[in-house]
Tab-separated table of C-alpha atoms in Angstrom:
chain	number	residue	atom	x	y	z
G	1	MET	CA	-10.643	-18.337	17.622
G	2	GLN	CA	-10.257	-16.494	20.837
G	3	ALA	CA	-12.943	-14.089	21.668
G	4	ARG	CA	-11.862	-10.700	22.752
G	5	SER	CA	-12.739	-9.912	26.550
G	6	ASN	CA	-14.729	-6.642	25.569
G	7	SER	CA	-17.255	-6.418	23.155
G	8	SER	CA	-16.828	-4.308	20.378
G	9	SER	CA	-19.857	-2.335	21.056
G	10	SER	CA	-17.808	-1.242	24.226
G	11	THR	CA	-15.226	0.287	22.526
G	12	GLY	CA	-17.219	3.656	21.571
G	13	PHE	CA	-15.631	3.890	17.948
G	14	ASP	CA	-17.807	5.589	15.387
G	15	THR	CA	-17.266	3.189	12.130
G	16	ALA	CA	-19.530	5.606	9.691
G	17	SER	CA	-17.792	8.657	10.518
G	18	TYR	CA	-14.412	7.051	10.466
G	19	ASP	CA	-15.148	5.728	7.069
G	20	ALA	CA	-16.925	9.083	5.596
G	21	GLU	CA	-13.681	11.098	6.439
G	22	ARG	CA	-11.287	8.333	5.087
G	23	LEU	CA	-13.264	8.314	1.773
G	24	LYS	CA	-13.313	12.449	1.673
G	25	LEU	CA	-9.539	12.202	2.333
G	26	ASP	CA	-9.157	9.492	-0.056
G	27	GLU	CA	-10.779	11.388	-2.898
G	28	GLN	CA	-8.829	14.340	-1.932
G	29	ALA	CA	-5.750	12.263	-2.255
G	30	ARG	CA	-6.847	10.405	-5.414
G	31	THR	CA	-7.630	13.996	-6.998
G	32	ALA	CA	-4.210	15.579	-6.236
G	33	MET	CA	-2.410	12.267	-8.047
G	34	VAL	CA	-4.302	12.768	-11.190
G	35	SER	CA	-2.898	16.147	-11.688
G	36	LYS	CA	0.561	14.981	-10.779
G	37	ALA	CA	0.210	12.004	-13.187
G	38	VAL	CA	-0.833	14.519	-15.917
G	39	ALA	CA	2.025	17.047	-14.946
G	40	GLU	CA	4.463	14.472	-14.881
G	41	SER	CA	3.628	12.674	-17.465
G	42	ALA	CA	4.092	15.939	-20.031
G	43	ALA	CA	7.419	16.523	-18.742
G	44	GLU	CA	8.528	12.900	-19.966
G	45	VAL	CA	6.856	13.275	-22.972
G	46	ALA	CA	8.811	17.045	-23.373
G	47	ALA	CA	11.864	15.899	-22.092
G	48	PRO	CA	12.338	12.472	-21.419
G	49	GLY	CA	14.335	11.928	-18.048
G	50	SER	CA	13.288	15.197	-16.638
G	51	LYS	CA	11.418	14.399	-14.113
G	52	GLU	CA	12.496	11.603	-12.201
G	53	GLY	CA	10.330	8.036	-11.938
G	54	ALA	CA	8.188	10.182	-14.369
G	55	TRP	CA	8.582	7.036	-16.886
G	56	LYS	CA	6.324	4.686	-14.666
G	57	TRP	CA	2.516	6.728	-14.806
G	58	ALA	CA	2.104	5.251	-18.503
G	59	ILE	CA	2.854	1.991	-17.216
G	60	ARG	CA	0.108	2.528	-14.160
G	61	LYS	CA	-2.292	4.365	-16.353
G	62	LYS	CA	-1.854	1.267	-19.473
G	63	MET	CA	-2.582	-1.284	-16.341
G	64	TRP	CA	-5.430	0.370	-14.882
G	65	ASP	CA	-7.068	0.802	-18.551
G	66	TYR	CA	-6.632	-2.330	-19.035
G	67	MET	CA	-8.233	-4.094	-15.868
G	68	GLU	CA	-11.146	-1.576	-16.416
G	69	GLU	CA	-11.600	-2.403	-20.011
G	70	LYS	CA	-11.521	-6.407	-19.362
G	71	ASP	CA	-13.589	-6.224	-16.377
G	72	ILE	CA	-10.688	-7.650	-14.374
G	73	ALA	CA	-11.128	-4.666	-11.936
G	74	ARG	CA	-12.785	-5.438	-8.869
G	75	PHE	CA	-14.642	-2.687	-6.018
G	76	PRO	CA	-13.321	-0.499	-5.473
G	77	ARG	CA	-13.966	1.382	-9.085
G	78	PRO	CA	-12.322	2.871	-11.038
G	79	VAL	CA	-9.355	1.499	-10.253
G	80	HIS	CA	-7.091	4.560	-11.680
G	81	HIS	CA	-4.976	6.040	-8.835
G	82	ARG	CA	-5.359	3.073	-6.617
G	83	ILE	CA	-3.892	-0.061	-5.608
G	84	PRO	CA	-6.335	-1.948	-8.146
G	85	ASN	CA	-8.288	-4.602	-6.557
G	86	PHE	CA	-8.901	-7.657	-8.829
G	87	VAL	CA	-11.067	-10.743	-9.898
G	88	ASP	CA	-9.991	-13.653	-7.880
G	89	ALA	CA	-7.918	-11.692	-4.993
G	90	GLU	CA	-8.736	-14.300	-2.380
G	91	LYS	CA	-6.983	-17.335	-4.814
G	92	ALA	CA	-4.017	-14.836	-4.701
G	93	ALA	CA	-4.307	-14.626	-0.952
G	94	ALA	CA	-5.140	-18.241	-0.482
G	95	ARG	CA	-1.711	-19.183	-2.453
G	96	LEU	CA	0.177	-16.627	-0.534
G	97	ALA	CA	-0.761	-18.303	2.721
G	98	GLN	CA	0.501	-21.638	1.280
G	99	LEU	CA	4.067	-20.149	1.036
G	100	PRO	CA	6.625	-21.615	3.601
G	101	GLU	CA	7.930	-18.156	4.518
G	102	PHE	CA	4.279	-17.214	5.608
G	103	THR	CA	3.983	-20.739	7.414
G	104	ALA	CA	6.802	-19.748	9.288
G	105	ALA	CA	5.718	-16.236	10.147
G	106	ALA	CA	4.654	-14.770	13.191
G	107	VAL	CA	4.000	-11.389	12.589
G	108	VAL	CA	2.970	-9.945	8.994
G	109	LYS	CA	2.701	-6.782	7.908
G	110	VAL	CA	0.673	-6.097	5.064
G	111	ASN	CA	-0.879	-2.611	3.423
G	112	PRO	CA	-4.602	-1.824	4.148
G	113	ASP	CA	-5.643	-1.910	0.127
G	114	THR	CA	-8.733	-3.760	-0.708
G	115	PRO	CA	-6.959	-6.197	-3.208
G	116	GLN	CA	-5.085	-7.540	0.382
G	117	LYS	CA	-7.638	-7.642	2.585
G	118	MET	CA	-7.948	-11.598	2.513
G	119	VAL	CA	-4.106	-11.499	2.738
G	120	ARG	CA	-5.064	-9.756	6.157
G	121	PHE	CA	-7.698	-12.734	6.919
G	122	GLU	CA	-5.365	-15.518	6.117
G	123	VAL	CA	-3.001	-14.028	8.665
G	124	LEU	CA	-5.565	-13.646	11.167
G	125	SER	CA	-7.090	-16.877	10.740
G	126	SER	CA	-3.630	-18.643	11.017
G	127	GLY	CA	-3.379	-16.944	14.352
G	128	LYS	CA	-0.284	-14.842	13.618
G	129	THR	CA	-0.187	-11.172	14.540
G	130	LEU	CA	-0.858	-8.723	11.561
G	131	LEU	CA	0.619	-5.423	11.420
G	132	THR	CA	-0.752	-3.243	9.194
G	133	PRO	CA	-0.622	1.160	8.921
G	134	GLN	CA	-3.310	3.525	8.924
G	135	PRO	CA	-3.909	4.438	5.314
G	136	ARG	CA	-1.310	7.123	4.682
G	137	LEU	CA	-0.033	7.040	8.034
G	138	ARG	CA	-2.735	9.999	8.534
G	139	THR	CA	-3.312	9.367	12.457
G	140	GLY	CA	-0.276	7.770	13.407
G	141	PHE	CA	1.670	4.797	12.670
G	142	PHE	CA	0.980	0.711	12.467
G	143	SER	CA	-1.662	-1.258	14.530
G	144	THR	CA	-1.339	-4.776	15.300
G	145	LEU	CA	-4.022	-7.330	15.620
G	146	THR	CA	-4.428	-10.969	16.265
G	147	ALA	CA	-7.340	-13.111	16.953
G	148	ALA	CA	-7.598	-12.431	20.445
G	149	SER	CA	-8.667	-8.767	19.404
G	150	PHE	CA	-11.611	-8.882	18.549
G	151	GLU	CA	-14.621	-11.291	18.289
G	152	SER	CA	-14.394	-14.314	16.117
G	153	ASN	CA	-17.761	-13.308	14.460
G	154	THR	CA	-16.588	-9.738	13.372
G	155	ILE	CA	-12.898	-11.015	11.730
G	156	MET	CA	-14.267	-9.807	8.289
G	157	GLU	CA	-14.564	-6.196	9.764
G	158	ALA	CA	-11.320	-6.315	11.544
G	159	CYS	CA	-9.626	-7.000	8.265
G	160	THR	CA	-10.788	-3.358	6.801
G	161	SER	CA	-9.124	0.081	7.755
G	162	ALA	CA	-12.169	0.971	9.949
G	163	GLY	CA	-11.565	-2.452	11.601
G	164	VAL	CA	-7.843	-2.178	12.155
G	165	ALA	CA	-8.555	1.614	14.219
G	166	LYS	CA	-11.328	-0.077	16.040
G	167	TYR	CA	-9.504	-3.221	17.115
G	168	GLY	CA	-5.690	-2.659	16.956
G	169	SER	CA	-3.875	-2.090	19.432
G	170	PRO	CA	-1.074	1.195	18.487
G	171	VAL	CA	2.626	0.429	17.444
G	172	GLY	CA	5.157	3.295	18.843
G	173	LEU	CA	8.194	4.241	17.378
G	174	GLN	CA	9.937	3.019	20.374
G	175	GLN	CA	8.435	-0.270	20.451
G	176	GLN	CA	10.978	-2.826	21.734
G	177	GLY	CA	11.255	-6.317	20.446
G	178	LEU	CA	9.268	-5.671	17.188
G	179	LYS	CA	10.427	-8.305	14.706
G	180	VAL	CA	8.259	-8.877	11.141
G	181	ASP	CA	8.842	-12.033	9.757
G	182	MET	CA	7.048	-11.123	5.940
G	183	ILE	CA	5.814	-7.600	4.244
G	184	VAL	CA	2.750	-8.097	1.816
G	185	VAL	CA	2.455	-5.157	-0.686
G	186	GLY	CA	-0.192	-3.934	-3.339
G	187	SER	CA	1.172	-3.287	-6.695
G	188	SER	CA	0.112	-1.648	-9.804
G	189	ALA	CA	2.118	-3.993	-12.292
G	190	VAL	CA	5.188	-5.951	-11.445
G	191	SER	CA	8.212	-6.716	-13.512
G	192	ARG	CA	9.845	-10.709	-12.878
G	193	ASN	CA	12.881	-9.265	-11.843
G	194	GLY	CA	11.422	-8.147	-8.964
G	195	ALA	CA	11.073	-3.936	-9.864
G	196	ARG	CA	7.315	-3.071	-8.607
G	197	LEU	CA	5.242	0.071	-9.310
G	198	GLY	CA	2.709	1.041	-6.690
G	199	LYS	CA	-0.136	3.534	-7.220
G	200	GLY	CA	2.630	6.532	-6.886
G	201	GLU	CA	2.609	8.050	-3.372
G	202	GLY	CA	5.628	6.361	-1.965
G	203	PHE	CA	3.573	5.233	1.436
G	204	ALA	CA	4.730	1.595	0.876
G	205	GLU	CA	8.656	3.031	0.453
G	206	LEU	CA	8.107	5.069	4.019
G	207	GLU	CA	6.551	2.144	5.723
G	208	TYR	CA	9.191	-0.105	5.158
G	209	GLY	CA	12.155	2.561	5.295
G	210	ILE	CA	10.792	3.219	8.904
G	211	LEU	CA	10.343	-0.778	10.080
G	212	ARG	CA	14.607	-0.703	8.606
G	213	TRP	CA	14.890	2.087	10.997
G	214	MET	CA	13.000	0.328	14.017
G	215	GLY	CA	15.443	-2.956	13.401
G	216	ALA	CA	11.920	-4.421	12.603
G	217	ILE	CA	13.234	-5.821	9.477
G	218	ASP	CA	16.181	-6.192	7.529
G	219	GLU	CA	17.445	-7.005	3.820
G	220	ASN	CA	16.489	-10.314	4.072
G	221	THR	CA	13.022	-9.948	5.422
G	222	PRO	CA	10.786	-11.282	2.398
G	223	VAL	CA	8.628	-8.909	0.496
G	224	VAL	CA	5.664	-10.207	-1.014
G	225	CYS	CA	3.164	-8.914	-3.580
G	226	THR	CA	-0.512	-10.241	-4.642
G	227	ILE	CA	-1.618	-8.924	-8.205
G	228	HIS	CA	-3.688	-10.674	-10.625
G	229	ASP	CA	-1.643	-12.423	-13.897
G	230	CYS	CA	-2.234	-9.557	-16.223
G	231	GLN	CA	-0.439	-6.834	-13.686
G	232	LEU	CA	2.639	-9.115	-14.611
G	233	LEU	CA	4.892	-7.213	-16.883
G	234	GLU	CA	5.543	-8.985	-20.033
G	235	GLU	CA	8.932	-7.132	-20.615
G	236	GLU	CA	11.243	-6.787	-17.553
G	237	ILE	CA	12.093	-2.814	-16.153
G	238	ASP	CA	15.613	-1.802	-16.689
G	239	PRO	CA	16.770	-2.032	-12.932
G	240	ALA	CA	18.773	1.433	-13.839
G	241	GLN	CA	15.308	2.905	-14.012
G	242	MET	CA	14.473	2.003	-10.600
G	243	LEU	CA	14.800	4.858	-7.942
G	244	GLU	CA	16.877	4.435	-4.564
G	245	HIS	CA	13.969	4.198	-2.659
G	246	ASP	CA	11.718	1.898	-4.457
G	247	VAL	CA	11.025	-1.436	-2.637
G	248	PRO	CA	11.548	-4.592	-5.071
G	249	VAL	CA	9.773	-7.691	-4.201
G	250	ASP	CA	10.761	-11.131	-3.788
G	251	ILE	CA	7.856	-13.291	-4.209
G	252	ILE	CA	5.213	-12.586	-6.375
G	253	VAL	CA	1.709	-14.289	-5.967
G	254	THR	CA	-1.380	-14.104	-8.705
G	255	PRO	CA	-4.395	-16.689	-8.626
G	256	THR	CA	-2.651	-19.127	-10.591
G	257	GLN	CA	1.328	-18.928	-9.986
G	258	VAL	CA	4.107	-17.928	-7.665
G	259	ILE	CA	7.468	-16.114	-8.850
G	260	ARG	CA	10.315	-16.060	-7.031
G	261	THR	CA	11.954	-13.094	-8.485
G	262	ASN	CA	15.416	-13.880	-7.135
G	263	SER	CA	15.926	-9.982	-7.285
G	264	GLY	CA	19.346	-8.548	-6.925
G	265	LEU	CA	17.827	-4.881	-6.843
G	266	PRO	CA	18.916	-3.085	-3.920
G	267	LYS	CA	16.453	-2.294	-1.154
G	268	PRO	CA	16.458	0.934	0.768
G	269	ALA	CA	18.719	0.525	4.026
G	270	GLY	CA	16.323	3.311	5.901
G	271	ILE	CA	14.239	6.786	5.332
G	272	LEU	CA	15.545	8.682	2.712
G	273	TRP	CA	15.010	12.373	4.244
G	274	HIS	CA	16.437	13.589	1.195
G	275	LYS	CA	13.893	12.207	-0.920
G	276	LEU	CA	11.085	13.470	1.437
G	277	SER	CA	9.182	16.881	0.522
G	278	PRO	CA	8.770	19.054	3.633
G	279	GLN	CA	4.993	19.351	2.450
G	280	LYS	CA	4.881	15.095	2.735
G	281	LEU	CA	6.525	15.359	6.088
G	282	ALA	CA	4.054	18.208	7.215
G	283	GLN	CA	1.199	15.459	6.664
G	284	ILE	CA	2.893	12.520	8.458
G	285	ARG	CA	3.016	13.025	12.075
G	286	VAL	CA	4.789	9.941	13.136
G	287	LEU	CA	7.804	10.956	10.489
G	288	GLN	CA	7.782	14.651	12.317
G	289	GLN	CA	8.107	12.555	15.385
G	290	LEU	CA	10.978	10.573	14.144
G	291	LYS	CA	12.902	13.427	12.679
G	292	ARG	CA	12.735	15.527	15.712
G	293	GLN	CA	13.971	12.629	17.622
G	294	ILE	CA	16.897	11.899	15.074
G	295	GLU	CA	18.091	15.150	15.400
G	296	GLU	CA	17.769	15.977	19.041
G	297	GLN	CA	20.138	12.899	19.398
G	298	THR	CA	22.766	13.422	16.553
G	299	GLY	CA	22.717	17.452	16.771
G	300	GLN	CA	22.846	17.807	13.225
G	301	PRO	CA	19.719	18.557	10.952
G	302	LEU	CA	18.628	16.350	8.297
G	303	PRO	CA	18.021	16.829	4.980
G	304	LEU	CA	14.420	17.255	2.931
G	305	GLY	CA	13.701	16.614	-0.752
G	306	PRO	CA	12.088	19.383	-2.883
G	307	ASP	CA	9.091	20.975	-2.621
G	308	GLU	CA	6.245	19.292	-4.263
G	309	VAL	CA	2.171	20.094	-4.498
G	310	LEU	CA	-0.138	17.715	-2.272
G	311	PRO	CA	-3.882	17.545	-1.082
G	312	PRO	CA	-4.931	18.828	2.400
G	313	LEU	CA	-5.214	15.593	4.494
G	314	ALA	CA	-7.498	16.783	8.006
G	315	GLU	CA	-6.251	15.309	11.143
G	316	ARG	CA	-8.684	12.867	12.618
G	317	LYS	CA	-9.867	13.947	16.105
G	318	GLY	CA	-9.678	11.020	18.078
G	319	ARG	CA	-9.932	7.471	17.738
G	320	GLY	CA	-13.981	7.641	17.544
G	321	GLY	CA	-14.216	9.905	14.678
G	322	LYS	CA	-11.296	10.393	13.404
G	323	ALA	CA	9.669	3.477	-19.898
G	324	GLY	CA	9.857	-0.018	-18.424
G	325	GLY	CA	8.276	-2.988	-19.173
G	326	ARG	CA	5.017	-3.122	-21.201
G	327	GLY	CA	2.487	-5.801	-19.441
G	328	ARG	CA	-0.449	-7.499	-20.435
G	329	GLY	CA	-2.074	-4.439	-19.551
G	330	GLY	CA	0.100	-2.169	-21.776
G	331	ARG	CA	-1.549	-4.005	-24.882
G	332	ARG	CA	-4.418	-2.202	-24.990
G	333	SER	CA	-4.010	1.592	-24.402
G	334	SER	CA	-7.485	3.780	-23.855
G	335	SER	CA	-8.375	7.705	-24.606
G	336	SER	CA	-10.991	7.655	-22.343
G	337	SER	CA	-9.872	9.191	-18.944
G	338	SER	CA	-10.110	7.716	-15.523
G	339	SER	CA	-12.978	9.931	-14.526
G	340	SER	CA	-15.363	8.949	-17.329
G	341	ARG	CA	-14.842	5.234	-16.136
G	342	GLY	CA	-16.702	5.531	-13.090
G	343	GLY	CA	-19.701	3.089	-13.628
G	344	SER	CA	-17.816	0.856	-15.957
G	345	GLY	CA	-17.903	-2.879	-15.436
G	346	ARG	CA	-18.882	-4.278	-12.153
G	347	GLY	CA	-18.990	-1.943	-9.266
G	348	GLY	CA	-18.546	1.246	-11.041
G	349	GLY	CA	-21.654	2.571	-9.756
G	350	ARG	CA	-21.522	1.262	-6.089
G	351	SER	CA	-22.132	4.250	-3.471
G	352	SER	CA	-19.417	5.390	-0.834
G	353	GLY	CA	-21.270	3.647	1.838
G	354	ALA	CA	-20.953	0.295	0.497
G	355	GLN	CA	-17.268	1.113	-0.602
G	356	ALA	CA	-16.644	2.578	2.731
G	357	ALA	CA	-17.951	-1.457	3.736
G	358	SER	CA	-15.184	-3.233	1.704
G	359	GLN	CA	-12.280	-1.695	2.758
């Protein structure tokens, strides 16, 4: 592996400060998502279908509960309101790396979540270019890394969120010639027909829409997810229940199998501005820039979606301090809340410092 010409110590990047702030903001976001899930689930019970997509929360919760109860979940825990990490995630990553689509790919976009850390490792160790976003698009947009971006003995660090911020090269909206050959996403649950449920924040869909707008991907770019076998829903989600911004997956990879969905579900052709709330727009700088650019070019204002309540996400200061399917997880439901599971199972009581080092 080619080594980076500059030593990592010369970057001046403050990993500890970066991770401390990221963990603080992640906890704020998870707290807000708990409130959102409770409110939307209550609305769905009171009047089914009254809140778009609210039916998804019951499936997510059953899956998160099941993974914790069966000790399938892995650090960071509890997995509620996260893309859940799972036992043998590295086996799923290794199986993904055997796909012909992966072998042929030069640039692979991978989400920044912990269960896909070893997918990022497979990308970098295979000599490919890794494209990955900063968590929740807080500080910018995407970054790219190759094996030449870092010293060979720091590859595992380069696979973390802090490592991407430390070693990566930023990608701008005006980047010319960017072509992404494969997209890898995390999931809470997936149906065999390709219908996917994330953790409920919609960032994978936003990232997909931006890349479509840039021309970096099209409807034929394969979307792949890595999950535990238990996250594969036993009953297919009705395609009619999926929302227009949802991104279906073409290939599901678990530690034991590969499933090609042959999905006929449509993929969004770009950013669905009429679904984007003013509050979320206010928190994502790259979307603000893009909205201004498009409106200046067209002379027409873009529509926005309805208001929503979101947690405050402070900006980092500079680079250095800154009712569908029922799955196997649906067989058992738990009356205990997410917060009561903080110390359950392996990894449940680990410190934030250990958490930061792993993501």
